[in-house]
């Protein structure tokens, strides 16, 4: 759920994982247009690169707000930057124009719980809940192939690439699967599970009424309304500093603040959130909801849009109204109102973990798996051997 902190498994990153910043790692074909891969460090990313990255995000084959420059760059600036983190940009070069058709932010790990051999992993901060790179929907197959070609150059020093929490049936995985298959390799998957998701076109009052907590939510709503004017608001335009500050204050109150789990508990996390939310808000892609009682905000959620999808982030509420389950109530309101206020979004990913409370409020499910793209037969065997060992341990 929005309070879950999911991060890449602990490991040691290699500062020499990729080529030098700005180097053209791979160029295919002499005639225009041709495709190239550039490898840059976070410090070397330019305003032109960022603009092209934003344009790619809007046309992504599989939306992922956690791979947006508005999310990744503040995370690298304030949260964590593993040594050797690199940004790979796949570009189509034409006559007087360069179009970015893929972006992947990666680091190199020497060992993790999933694989003891050195490997690459998609960059994920402690506040990232998906691990898919961005591929342009019109050039996905070619972009995946060039990205894989560049990464496979490291097959002598890295077993492959791990992508945590990606859609096993989506077109992005199909593109990478084809890139593997063309080299006689097989994409590997593990850890499949279901995440609570909201599909606005299939939501509404009737959908909410069929959920397990509906009666409790309705009871809390009636009791709360007895105290005065109860309003649910959604902000998709004009998300300003006041709305962001109100959310941070509520998210810090109560148990999150006491246990140092809130964004405001760490200066770096708050700075990250402010910059990230402001970046999305500038483009009208921040989506905040509020529950107000007599004009006072008593609960708030932060969410973000990327391409045609929404991504729930975190929730906060006033502890004085805890007995009214305002955290559940504000999420339930979105289920009821989504067909009206989010009809431009194909789905909203809850960002929750397995067995989250969101599963009793948000009715739809999205399958996610961890994916391994082997760079060589040796890398594929290393992964399969590790999975066999993990299976054996479960029975010992």
mmCIF file of C-alpha atoms in Angstrom:
data_model
loop_
_atom_site.group_PDB
_atom_site.id
_atom_site.type_symbol
_atom_site.label_atom_id
_atom_site.label_comp_id
_atom_site.label_asym_id
_atom_site.label_seq_id
_atom_site.Cartn_x
_atom_site.Cartn_y
_atom_site.Cartn_z
ATOM 1 C CA UNK A 1 0.000 0.000 0.000
ATOM 2 C CA UNK A 2 1.063 3.577 0.027
ATOM 3 C CA UNK A 3 2.898 3.134 3.319
ATOM 4 C CA UNK A 4 4.853 0.103 2.124
ATOM 5 C CA UNK A 5 8.537 0.723 1.568
ATOM 6 C CA UNK A 6 9.808 -1.561 -1.166
ATOM 7 C CA UNK A 7 13.450 -1.447 -2.191
ATOM 8 C CA UNK A 8 15.919 -3.549 -4.079
ATOM 9 C CA UNK A 9 17.487 -6.328 -2.020
ATOM 10 C CA UNK A 10 20.566 -5.305 -0.094
ATOM 11 C CA UNK A 11 23.690 -5.613 -2.186
ATOM 12 C CA UNK A 12 26.942 -3.924 -3.070
ATOM 13 C CA UNK A 13 26.995 -1.720 -6.168
ATOM 14 C CA UNK A 14 29.929 -1.528 -8.543
ATOM 15 C CA UNK A 15 31.007 1.957 -9.585
ATOM 16 C CA UNK A 16 32.449 0.602 -12.842
ATOM 17 C CA UNK A 17 29.256 -1.120 -13.935
ATOM 18 C CA UNK A 18 28.782 0.858 -17.131
ATOM 19 C CA UNK A 19 30.701 2.966 -19.573
ATOM 20 C CA UNK A 20 31.751 6.542 -19.044
ATOM 21 C CA UNK A 21 29.033 9.238 -18.945
ATOM 22 C CA UNK A 22 27.919 10.476 -22.337
ATOM 23 C CA UNK A 23 29.610 7.703 -24.299
ATOM 24 C CA UNK A 24 27.705 6.294 -27.264
ATOM 25 C CA UNK A 25 27.620 2.685 -26.223
ATOM 26 C CA UNK A 26 26.039 1.166 -29.318
ATOM 27 C CA UNK A 27 25.177 2.472 -32.753
ATOM 28 C CA UNK A 28 23.312 0.487 -35.392
ATOM 29 C CA UNK A 29 23.422 1.358 -39.090
ATOM 30 C CA UNK A 30 25.039 4.242 -40.922
ATOM 31 C CA UNK A 31 21.963 5.495 -42.752
ATOM 32 C CA UNK A 32 19.341 7.727 -41.184
ATOM 33 C CA UNK A 33 17.442 7.057 -39.107
ATOM 34 C CA UNK A 34 19.595 4.880 -36.881
ATOM 35 C CA UNK A 35 19.332 3.836 -33.245
ATOM 36 C CA UNK A 36 21.941 4.388 -30.561
ATOM 37 C CA UNK A 37 22.278 3.820 -26.825
ATOM 38 C CA UNK A 38 23.776 6.542 -24.639
ATOM 39 C CA UNK A 39 24.956 5.823 -21.107
ATOM 40 C CA UNK A 40 25.075 8.816 -18.758
ATOM 41 C CA UNK A 41 25.482 9.343 -15.046
ATOM 42 C CA UNK A 42 22.712 11.141 -13.119
ATOM 43 C CA UNK A 43 25.001 14.172 -12.850
ATOM 44 C CA UNK A 44 25.406 14.290 -16.642
ATOM 45 C CA UNK A 45 21.715 14.213 -17.542
ATOM 46 C CA UNK A 46 20.864 17.436 -19.395
ATOM 47 C CA UNK A 47 17.688 19.544 -19.595
ATOM 48 C CA UNK A 48 17.290 18.337 -23.193
ATOM 49 C CA UNK A 49 17.550 14.724 -21.994
ATOM 50 C CA UNK A 50 14.931 15.381 -19.308
ATOM 51 C CA UNK A 51 12.499 16.921 -21.810
ATOM 52 C CA UNK A 52 12.920 13.914 -24.103
ATOM 53 C CA UNK A 53 12.425 11.603 -21.109
ATOM 54 C CA UNK A 54 9.148 13.357 -20.212
ATOM 55 C CA UNK A 55 7.972 13.036 -23.824
ATOM 56 C CA UNK A 56 8.784 9.308 -23.782
ATOM 57 C CA UNK A 57 6.879 8.845 -20.519
ATOM 58 C CA UNK A 58 3.716 10.181 -22.159
ATOM 59 C CA UNK A 59 4.049 7.576 -24.935
ATOM 60 C CA UNK A 60 5.255 4.680 -22.788
ATOM 61 C CA UNK A 61 4.230 1.162 -23.752
ATOM 62 C CA UNK A 62 3.709 0.366 -20.069
ATOM 63 C CA UNK A 63 3.225 3.408 -17.804
ATOM 64 C CA UNK A 64 5.430 3.692 -14.731
ATOM 65 C CA UNK A 65 5.418 6.892 -12.686
ATOM 66 C CA UNK A 66 8.335 5.529 -10.638
ATOM 67 C CA UNK A 67 10.515 5.716 -13.767
ATOM 68 C CA UNK A 68 9.473 9.301 -14.523
ATOM 69 C CA UNK A 69 12.274 11.885 -14.402
ATOM 70 C CA UNK A 70 10.076 13.769 -11.931
ATOM 71 C CA UNK A 71 10.397 10.770 -9.596
ATOM 72 C CA UNK A 72 13.818 9.287 -10.367
ATOM 73 C CA UNK A 73 15.935 12.435 -10.352
ATOM 74 C CA UNK A 74 14.705 13.748 -6.951
ATOM 75 C CA UNK A 75 15.092 10.213 -5.556
ATOM 76 C CA UNK A 76 18.703 10.056 -6.755
ATOM 77 C CA UNK A 77 19.326 13.558 -5.445
ATOM 78 C CA UNK A 78 17.890 13.119 -1.948
ATOM 79 C CA UNK A 79 17.303 9.454 -1.106
ATOM 80 C CA UNK A 80 19.970 7.124 -2.412
ATOM 81 C CA UNK A 81 22.334 6.903 -5.337
ATOM 82 C CA UNK A 82 24.064 3.520 -5.478
ATOM 83 C CA UNK A 83 27.628 3.872 -6.791
ATOM 84 C CA UNK A 84 27.702 3.138 -10.497
ATOM 85 C CA UNK A 85 24.082 4.127 -11.120
ATOM 86 C CA UNK A 86 23.659 4.911 -14.803
ATOM 87 C CA UNK A 87 20.856 6.118 -17.037
ATOM 88 C CA UNK A 88 20.582 4.321 -20.374
ATOM 89 C CA UNK A 89 18.865 6.269 -23.151
ATOM 90 C CA UNK A 90 17.933 4.551 -26.402
ATOM 91 C CA UNK A 91 17.606 7.160 -29.146
ATOM 92 C CA UNK A 92 16.423 7.183 -32.758
ATOM 93 C CA UNK A 93 18.566 9.633 -34.699
ATOM 94 C CA UNK A 94 17.074 11.159 -37.820
ATOM 95 C CA UNK A 95 17.749 14.149 -40.031
ATOM 96 C CA UNK A 96 18.022 16.988 -37.537
ATOM 97 C CA UNK A 97 16.033 15.200 -34.816
ATOM 98 C CA UNK A 98 16.714 12.809 -31.950
ATOM 99 C CA UNK A 99 13.867 10.912 -30.277
ATOM 100 C CA UNK A 100 14.304 9.020 -27.007
ATOM 101 C CA UNK A 101 12.531 5.653 -27.307
ATOM 102 C CA UNK A 102 13.649 3.939 -24.083
ATOM 103 C CA UNK A 103 14.996 4.876 -20.656
ATOM 104 C CA UNK A 104 16.316 2.518 -17.991
ATOM 105 C CA UNK A 105 18.002 3.577 -14.750
ATOM 106 C CA UNK A 106 20.249 0.771 -13.532
ATOM 107 C CA UNK A 107 22.852 -0.137 -10.955
ATOM 108 C CA UNK A 108 25.127 -3.150 -10.626
ATOM 109 C CA UNK A 109 24.907 -5.435 -7.598
ATOM 110 C CA UNK A 110 27.481 -8.010 -6.599
ATOM 111 C CA UNK A 111 24.949 -10.272 -4.881
ATOM 112 C CA UNK A 112 21.369 -10.280 -3.571
ATOM 113 C CA UNK A 113 18.922 -12.757 -2.087
ATOM 114 C CA UNK A 114 17.661 -13.493 -5.595
ATOM 115 C CA UNK A 115 21.023 -14.065 -7.247
ATOM 116 C CA UNK A 116 24.452 -14.515 -5.694
ATOM 117 C CA UNK A 117 26.258 -13.692 -8.944
ATOM 118 C CA UNK A 118 26.929 -10.064 -9.980
ATOM 119 C CA UNK A 119 24.017 -8.626 -11.954
ATOM 120 C CA UNK A 120 22.229 -5.444 -12.932
ATOM 121 C CA UNK A 121 18.975 -4.274 -11.354
ATOM 122 C CA UNK A 122 16.566 -1.514 -12.238
ATOM 123 C CA UNK A 123 17.026 1.404 -9.839
ATOM 124 C CA UNK A 124 14.359 1.607 -7.156
ATOM 125 C CA UNK A 125 14.336 4.010 -4.250
ATOM 126 C CA UNK A 126 12.751 3.073 -0.943
ATOM 127 C CA UNK A 127 9.562 4.719 -2.209
ATOM 128 C CA UNK A 128 9.378 2.923 -5.584
ATOM 129 C CA UNK A 129 6.809 0.162 -6.052
ATOM 130 C CA UNK A 130 7.410 -0.928 -9.675
ATOM 131 C CA UNK A 131 10.562 -1.804 -11.593
ATOM 132 C CA UNK A 132 9.850 -1.490 -15.327
ATOM 133 C CA UNK A 133 11.888 0.695 -17.709
ATOM 134 C CA UNK A 134 10.129 2.962 -20.190
ATOM 135 C CA UNK A 135 9.766 1.837 -23.820
ATOM 136 C CA UNK A 136 8.084 3.900 -26.534
ATOM 137 C CA UNK A 137 4.906 2.153 -27.610
ATOM 138 C CA UNK A 138 5.655 2.580 -31.342
ATOM 139 C CA UNK A 139 9.272 1.402 -31.168
ATOM 140 C CA UNK A 140 9.156 -1.002 -28.231
ATOM 141 C CA UNK A 141 10.580 -4.091 -29.927
ATOM 142 C CA UNK A 142 13.506 -2.225 -31.478
ATOM 143 C CA UNK A 143 14.153 -0.255 -28.272
ATOM 144 C CA UNK A 144 14.134 -3.396 -26.104
ATOM 145 C CA UNK A 145 16.501 -5.110 -28.531
ATOM 146 C CA UNK A 146 19.012 -2.244 -28.479
ATOM 147 C CA UNK A 147 18.801 -1.917 -24.706
ATOM 148 C CA UNK A 148 19.386 -5.642 -24.297
ATOM 149 C CA UNK A 149 22.279 -5.563 -26.788
ATOM 150 C CA UNK A 150 24.044 -2.874 -24.771
ATOM 151 C CA UNK A 151 23.511 -4.682 -21.473
ATOM 152 C CA UNK A 152 24.581 -8.057 -22.881
ATOM 153 C CA UNK A 153 27.997 -6.549 -23.606
ATOM 154 C CA UNK A 154 28.566 -6.986 -19.862
ATOM 155 C CA UNK A 155 27.823 -10.725 -19.936
ATOM 156 C CA UNK A 156 31.348 -11.544 -18.684
ATOM 157 C CA UNK A 157 30.891 -9.400 -15.564
ATOM 158 C CA UNK A 158 27.112 -9.557 -14.958
ATOM 159 C CA UNK A 159 24.695 -12.482 -15.175
ATOM 160 C CA UNK A 160 21.711 -10.449 -16.318
ATOM 161 C CA UNK A 161 19.121 -7.827 -15.402
ATOM 162 C CA UNK A 162 16.483 -8.100 -12.656
ATOM 163 C CA UNK A 163 13.202 -6.207 -13.073
ATOM 164 C CA UNK A 164 11.105 -6.369 -9.888
ATOM 165 C CA UNK A 165 7.324 -6.012 -9.926
ATOM 166 C CA UNK A 166 6.426 -5.948 -13.621
ATOM 167 C CA UNK A 167 3.285 -7.068 -15.432
ATOM 168 C CA UNK A 168 3.815 -10.686 -16.591
ATOM 169 C CA UNK A 169 1.242 -10.394 -19.372
ATOM 170 C CA UNK A 170 1.993 -6.880 -20.569
ATOM 171 C CA UNK A 171 3.556 -5.847 -23.891
ATOM 172 C CA UNK A 172 6.754 -4.633 -22.218
ATOM 173 C CA UNK A 173 7.649 -8.113 -21.046
ATOM 174 C CA UNK A 174 6.772 -9.482 -24.471
ATOM 175 C CA UNK A 175 9.277 -7.083 -26.066
ATOM 176 C CA UNK A 176 12.077 -8.155 -23.718
ATOM 177 C CA UNK A 177 11.119 -11.809 -24.088
ATOM 178 C CA UNK A 178 11.575 -11.504 -27.851
ATOM 179 C CA UNK A 179 14.976 -9.836 -27.342
ATOM 180 C CA UNK A 180 16.052 -12.806 -25.213
ATOM 181 C CA UNK A 181 14.573 -15.392 -27.557
ATOM 182 C CA UNK A 182 16.390 -13.941 -30.580
ATOM 183 C CA UNK A 183 19.645 -14.739 -28.764
ATOM 184 C CA UNK A 184 18.659 -18.258 -27.806
ATOM 185 C CA UNK A 185 17.914 -17.265 -24.209
ATOM 186 C CA UNK A 186 14.761 -17.501 -22.115
ATOM 187 C CA UNK A 187 13.381 -14.754 -19.901
ATOM 188 C CA UNK A 188 12.838 -16.035 -16.332
ATOM 189 C CA UNK A 189 10.115 -15.059 -13.836
ATOM 190 C CA UNK A 190 9.535 -15.629 -10.133
ATOM 191 C CA UNK A 191 7.522 -14.287 -7.179
ATOM 192 C CA UNK A 192 4.167 -13.773 -8.907
ATOM 193 C CA UNK A 193 1.519 -12.059 -6.780
ATOM 194 C CA UNK A 194 -1.578 -9.868 -7.046
ATOM 195 C CA UNK A 195 -1.746 -6.136 -6.269
ATOM 196 C CA UNK A 196 -4.945 -4.233 -5.537
ATOM 197 C CA UNK A 197 -5.851 -1.978 -8.452
ATOM 198 C CA UNK A 198 -8.725 0.331 -9.334
ATOM 199 C CA UNK A 199 -10.155 0.427 -12.861
ATOM 200 C CA UNK A 200 -12.218 3.652 -13.026
ATOM 201 C CA UNK A 201 -14.467 2.428 -15.850
ATOM 202 C CA UNK A 202 -15.489 -0.543 -13.686
ATOM 203 C CA UNK A 203 -15.713 1.316 -10.362
ATOM 204 C CA UNK A 204 -18.564 3.298 -8.823
ATOM 205 C CA UNK A 205 -21.097 3.078 -6.015
ATOM 206 C CA UNK A 206 -22.305 -0.418 -6.951
ATOM 207 C CA UNK A 207 -18.723 -1.702 -7.012
ATOM 208 C CA UNK A 208 -18.030 -0.223 -3.592
ATOM 209 C CA UNK A 209 -21.229 -1.708 -2.198
ATOM 210 C CA UNK A 210 -19.938 -5.196 -3.041
ATOM 211 C CA UNK A 211 -16.716 -4.762 -1.065
ATOM 212 C CA UNK A 212 -16.206 -6.384 2.353
ATOM 213 C CA UNK A 213 -15.806 -3.153 4.303
ATOM 214 C CA UNK A 214 -18.694 -1.306 2.673
ATOM 215 C CA UNK A 215 -21.021 -1.412 5.689
ATOM 216 C CA UNK A 216 -18.285 -0.256 8.036
ATOM 217 C CA UNK A 217 -17.272 2.535 5.656
ATOM 218 C CA UNK A 218 -20.876 3.718 5.360
ATOM 219 C CA UNK A 219 -21.316 3.645 9.124
ATOM 220 C CA UNK A 220 -18.179 5.753 9.616
ATOM 221 C CA UNK A 221 -19.280 8.170 6.910
ATOM 222 C CA UNK A 222 -22.675 8.710 8.577
ATOM 223 C CA UNK A 223 -21.130 9.198 12.026
ATOM 224 C CA UNK A 224 -18.597 11.653 10.662
ATOM 225 C CA UNK A 225 -21.253 13.599 8.759
ATOM 226 C CA UNK A 226 -23.140 14.062 12.029
ATOM 227 C CA UNK A 227 -20.247 16.277 13.189
ATOM 228 C CA UNK A 228 -20.719 18.806 10.403
ATOM 229 C CA UNK A 229 -20.102 19.451 6.707
ATOM 230 C CA UNK A 230 -18.199 16.457 5.266
ATOM 231 C CA UNK A 231 -16.578 16.898 1.851
ATOM 232 C CA UNK A 232 -14.394 14.764 -0.402
ATOM 233 C CA UNK A 233 -12.246 16.740 -2.840
ATOM 234 C CA UNK A 234 -9.936 15.761 -5.667
ATOM 235 C CA UNK A 235 -7.207 18.076 -6.959
ATOM 236 C CA UNK A 236 -5.880 17.335 -10.434
ATOM 237 C CA UNK A 237 -5.065 20.902 -11.385
ATOM 238 C CA UNK A 238 -3.648 23.546 -9.133
ATOM 239 C CA UNK A 239 -1.886 21.235 -6.672
ATOM 240 C CA UNK A 240 0.116 23.862 -4.798
ATOM 241 C CA UNK A 241 2.421 24.144 -1.788
ATOM 242 C CA UNK A 242 -0.553 24.432 0.579
ATOM 243 C CA UNK A 243 -2.028 21.106 -0.549
ATOM 244 C CA UNK A 244 1.387 19.423 -0.418
ATOM 245 C CA UNK A 245 2.080 20.837 3.050
ATOM 246 C CA UNK A 246 -1.326 19.692 4.324
ATOM 247 C CA UNK A 247 -0.609 16.173 3.092
ATOM 248 C CA UNK A 248 2.849 16.085 4.707
ATOM 249 C CA UNK A 249 1.431 17.301 8.024
ATOM 250 C CA UNK A 250 -1.260 14.617 8.094
ATOM 251 C CA UNK A 251 1.056 11.844 6.888
ATOM 252 C CA UNK A 252 3.453 12.727 9.726
ATOM 253 C CA UNK A 253 0.787 12.688 12.419
ATOM 254 C CA UNK A 254 0.003 9.601 14.426
ATOM 255 C CA UNK A 255 1.897 6.312 14.290
ATOM 256 C CA UNK A 256 3.913 7.154 11.184
ATOM 257 C CA UNK A 257 5.512 10.099 12.878
ATOM 258 C CA UNK A 258 6.012 8.248 16.166
ATOM 259 C CA UNK A 259 7.718 5.323 14.402
ATOM 260 C CA UNK A 260 9.718 7.589 12.090
ATOM 261 C CA UNK A 261 7.993 6.104 9.043
ATOM 262 C CA UNK A 262 6.590 9.335 7.615
ATOM 263 C CA UNK A 263 8.135 11.418 4.855
ATOM 264 C CA UNK A 264 8.609 14.279 7.312
ATOM 265 C CA UNK A 265 10.598 12.031 9.662
ATOM 266 C CA UNK A 266 13.611 12.523 7.388
ATOM 267 C CA UNK A 267 14.585 15.843 5.855
ATOM 268 C CA UNK A 268 15.782 14.075 2.711
ATOM 269 C CA UNK A 269 12.476 12.250 2.232
ATOM 270 C CA UNK A 270 10.463 15.434 2.635
ATOM 271 C CA UNK A 271 12.715 17.287 0.179
ATOM 272 C CA UNK A 272 12.344 14.419 -2.289
ATOM 273 C CA UNK A 273 8.566 14.431 -1.990
ATOM 274 C CA UNK A 274 8.210 18.192 -2.373
ATOM 275 C CA UNK A 275 10.354 18.280 -5.513
ATOM 276 C CA UNK A 276 8.746 15.156 -6.961
ATOM 277 C CA UNK A 277 5.157 16.286 -6.312
ATOM 278 C CA UNK A 278 5.878 19.774 -7.648
ATOM 279 C CA UNK A 279 7.325 18.287 -10.839
ATOM 280 C CA UNK A 280 4.220 16.199 -11.491
ATOM 281 C CA UNK A 281 1.955 19.115 -10.499
ATOM 282 C CA UNK A 282 3.570 21.447 -13.043
ATOM 283 C CA UNK A 283 2.314 19.118 -15.776
ATOM 284 C CA UNK A 284 -1.110 18.568 -14.196
ATOM 285 C CA UNK A 285 -0.176 14.992 -13.285
ATOM 286 C CA UNK A 286 -0.390 15.219 -9.488
ATOM 287 C CA UNK A 287 -3.645 13.845 -8.096
ATOM 288 C CA UNK A 288 -4.363 14.627 -4.439
ATOM 289 C CA UNK A 289 -7.589 13.761 -2.642
ATOM 290 C CA UNK A 290 -8.773 15.314 0.608
ATOM 291 C CA UNK A 291 -11.460 14.584 3.179
ATOM 292 C CA UNK A 292 -12.602 17.767 4.902
ATOM 293 C CA UNK A 293 -14.836 18.252 7.923
ATOM 294 C CA UNK A 294 -16.170 21.784 8.403
ATOM 295 C CA UNK A 295 -13.406 23.055 6.115
ATOM 296 C CA UNK A 296 -10.627 21.262 8.005
ATOM 297 C CA UNK A 297 -8.625 18.636 6.099
ATOM 298 C CA UNK A 298 -8.659 15.415 8.128
ATOM 299 C CA UNK A 299 -7.272 12.973 5.531
ATOM 300 C CA UNK A 300 -5.254 13.275 2.344
ATOM 301 C CA UNK A 301 -3.781 11.015 -0.330
ATOM 302 C CA UNK A 302 -1.043 11.666 -2.885
ATOM 303 C CA UNK A 303 -1.205 10.020 -6.298
ATOM 304 C CA UNK A 304 0.415 10.617 -9.668
ATOM 305 C CA UNK A 305 -0.430 10.018 -13.319
ATOM 306 C CA UNK A 306 1.861 8.665 -16.008
ATOM 307 C CA UNK A 307 0.596 8.248 -19.578
ATOM 308 C CA UNK A 308 -2.857 6.637 -19.252
ATOM 309 C CA UNK A 309 -2.412 5.217 -15.720
ATOM 310 C CA UNK A 310 -2.548 6.459 -12.136
ATOM 311 C CA UNK A 311 -0.257 5.490 -9.267
ATOM 312 C CA UNK A 312 -1.279 5.782 -5.624
ATOM 313 C CA UNK A 313 1.579 6.864 -3.377
ATOM 314 C CA UNK A 314 0.834 7.549 0.285
ATOM 315 C CA UNK A 315 -2.002 8.455 2.643
ATOM 316 C CA UNK A 316 -2.189 10.536 5.804
ATOM 317 C CA UNK A 317 -4.938 11.297 8.307
ATOM 318 C CA UNK A 318 -5.649 13.194 11.498
ATOM 319 C CA UNK A 319 -5.254 10.856 14.481
ATOM 320 C CA UNK A 320 -8.095 12.675 16.248
ATOM 321 C CA UNK A 321 -10.477 11.030 13.744
ATOM 322 C CA UNK A 322 -8.927 7.586 13.801
ATOM 323 C CA UNK A 323 -12.071 5.922 15.169
ATOM 324 C CA UNK A 324 -13.894 6.985 12.001
ATOM 325 C CA UNK A 325 -11.416 5.053 9.802
ATOM 326 C CA UNK A 326 -10.847 8.149 7.683
ATOM 327 C CA UNK A 327 -7.905 6.459 5.935
ATOM 328 C CA UNK A 328 -10.247 3.779 4.605
ATOM 329 C CA UNK A 329 -13.010 6.277 3.975
ATOM 330 C CA UNK A 330 -10.916 8.499 1.713
ATOM 331 C CA UNK A 331 -9.867 5.472 -0.367
ATOM 332 C CA UNK A 332 -13.462 4.241 -0.565
ATOM 333 C CA UNK A 333 -14.585 7.642 -1.839
ATOM 334 C CA UNK A 334 -12.199 7.313 -4.777
ATOM 335 C CA UNK A 335 -13.696 3.921 -5.662
ATOM 336 C CA UNK A 336 -17.144 5.533 -5.734
ATOM 337 C CA UNK A 337 -16.156 8.687 -7.640
ATOM 338 C CA UNK A 338 -13.497 7.299 -10.007
ATOM 339 C CA UNK A 339 -15.801 6.919 -13.052
ATOM 340 C CA UNK A 340 -16.409 10.676 -12.956
ATOM 341 C CA UNK A 341 -13.069 12.132 -11.857
ATOM 342 C CA UNK A 342 -10.565 9.622 -13.292
ATOM 343 C CA UNK A 343 -12.237 8.500 -16.499
ATOM 344 C CA UNK A 344 -9.088 9.339 -18.486
ATOM 345 C CA UNK A 345 -7.089 6.695 -16.585
ATOM 346 C CA UNK A 346 -7.186 3.030 -17.612
ATOM 347 C CA UNK A 347 -6.279 1.948 -14.084
ATOM 348 C CA UNK A 348 -4.816 3.178 -10.797
ATOM 349 C CA UNK A 349 -2.086 1.036 -9.254
ATOM 350 C CA UNK A 350 -2.439 1.006 -5.448
ATOM 351 C CA UNK A 351 1.293 0.575 -4.818
ATOM 352 C CA UNK A 352 0.335 -1.829 -2.033
ATOM 353 C CA UNK A 353 1.962 -5.076 -0.991
ATOM 354 C CA UNK A 354 0.420 -8.538 -0.695
ATOM 355 C CA UNK A 355 -2.516 -8.845 1.738
ATOM 356 C CA UNK A 356 -2.847 -5.068 2.102
ATOM 357 C CA UNK A 357 -5.990 -3.484 3.536
ATOM 358 C CA UNK A 358 -6.456 -2.003 0.050
ATOM 359 C CA UNK A 359 -7.565 -5.437 -1.140
ATOM 360 C CA UNK A 360 -10.860 -5.128 0.742
ATOM 361 C CA UNK A 361 -11.589 -1.685 -0.737
ATOM 362 C CA UNK A 362 -10.133 -1.694 -4.243
ATOM 363 C CA UNK A 363 -11.833 -4.521 -6.147
ATOM 364 C CA UNK A 364 -9.530 -5.162 -9.086
ATOM 365 C CA UNK A 365 -6.201 -7.006 -9.239
ATOM 366 C CA UNK A 366 -2.994 -6.684 -11.198
ATOM 367 C CA UNK A 367 -0.497 -9.537 -11.509
ATOM 368 C CA UNK A 368 3.152 -8.680 -10.863
ATOM 369 C CA UNK A 369 6.302 -10.775 -11.113
ATOM 370 C CA UNK A 370 10.042 -10.392 -10.700
ATOM 371 C CA UNK A 371 11.781 -10.886 -14.048
ATOM 372 C CA UNK A 372 15.336 -11.938 -14.887
ATOM 373 C CA UNK A 373 16.813 -11.228 -18.323
ATOM 374 C CA UNK A 374 19.935 -13.410 -18.705
ATOM 375 C CA UNK A 375 22.801 -11.996 -20.768
ATOM 376 C CA UNK A 376 24.208 -15.435 -21.591
ATOM 377 C CA UNK A 377 23.631 -19.152 -21.127
ATOM 378 C CA UNK A 378 25.900 -18.995 -18.073
ATOM 379 C CA UNK A 379 23.751 -16.227 -16.588
ATOM 380 C CA UNK A 380 20.607 -18.219 -17.277
ATOM 381 C CA UNK A 381 22.069 -21.299 -15.573
ATOM 382 C CA UNK A 382 23.172 -19.202 -12.572
ATOM 383 C CA UNK A 383 19.611 -17.936 -12.124
ATOM 384 C CA UNK A 384 18.028 -21.353 -12.544
ATOM 385 C CA UNK A 385 20.491 -22.862 -10.088
ATOM 386 C CA UNK A 386 19.663 -20.188 -7.522
ATOM 387 C CA UNK A 387 15.930 -20.779 -7.937
ATOM 388 C CA UNK A 388 16.402 -24.531 -7.539
ATOM 389 C CA UNK A 389 18.354 -23.918 -4.347
ATOM 390 C CA UNK A 390 15.606 -21.650 -3.007
ATOM 391 C CA UNK A 391 12.983 -24.306 -3.789
ATOM 392 C CA UNK A 392 15.064 -26.972 -2.055
ATOM 393 C CA UNK A 393 15.426 -24.854 1.078
ATOM 394 C CA UNK A 394 11.653 -24.522 1.367
ATOM 395 C CA UNK A 395 11.370 -28.290 1.729
ATOM 396 C CA UNK A 396 14.295 -28.788 4.112
#
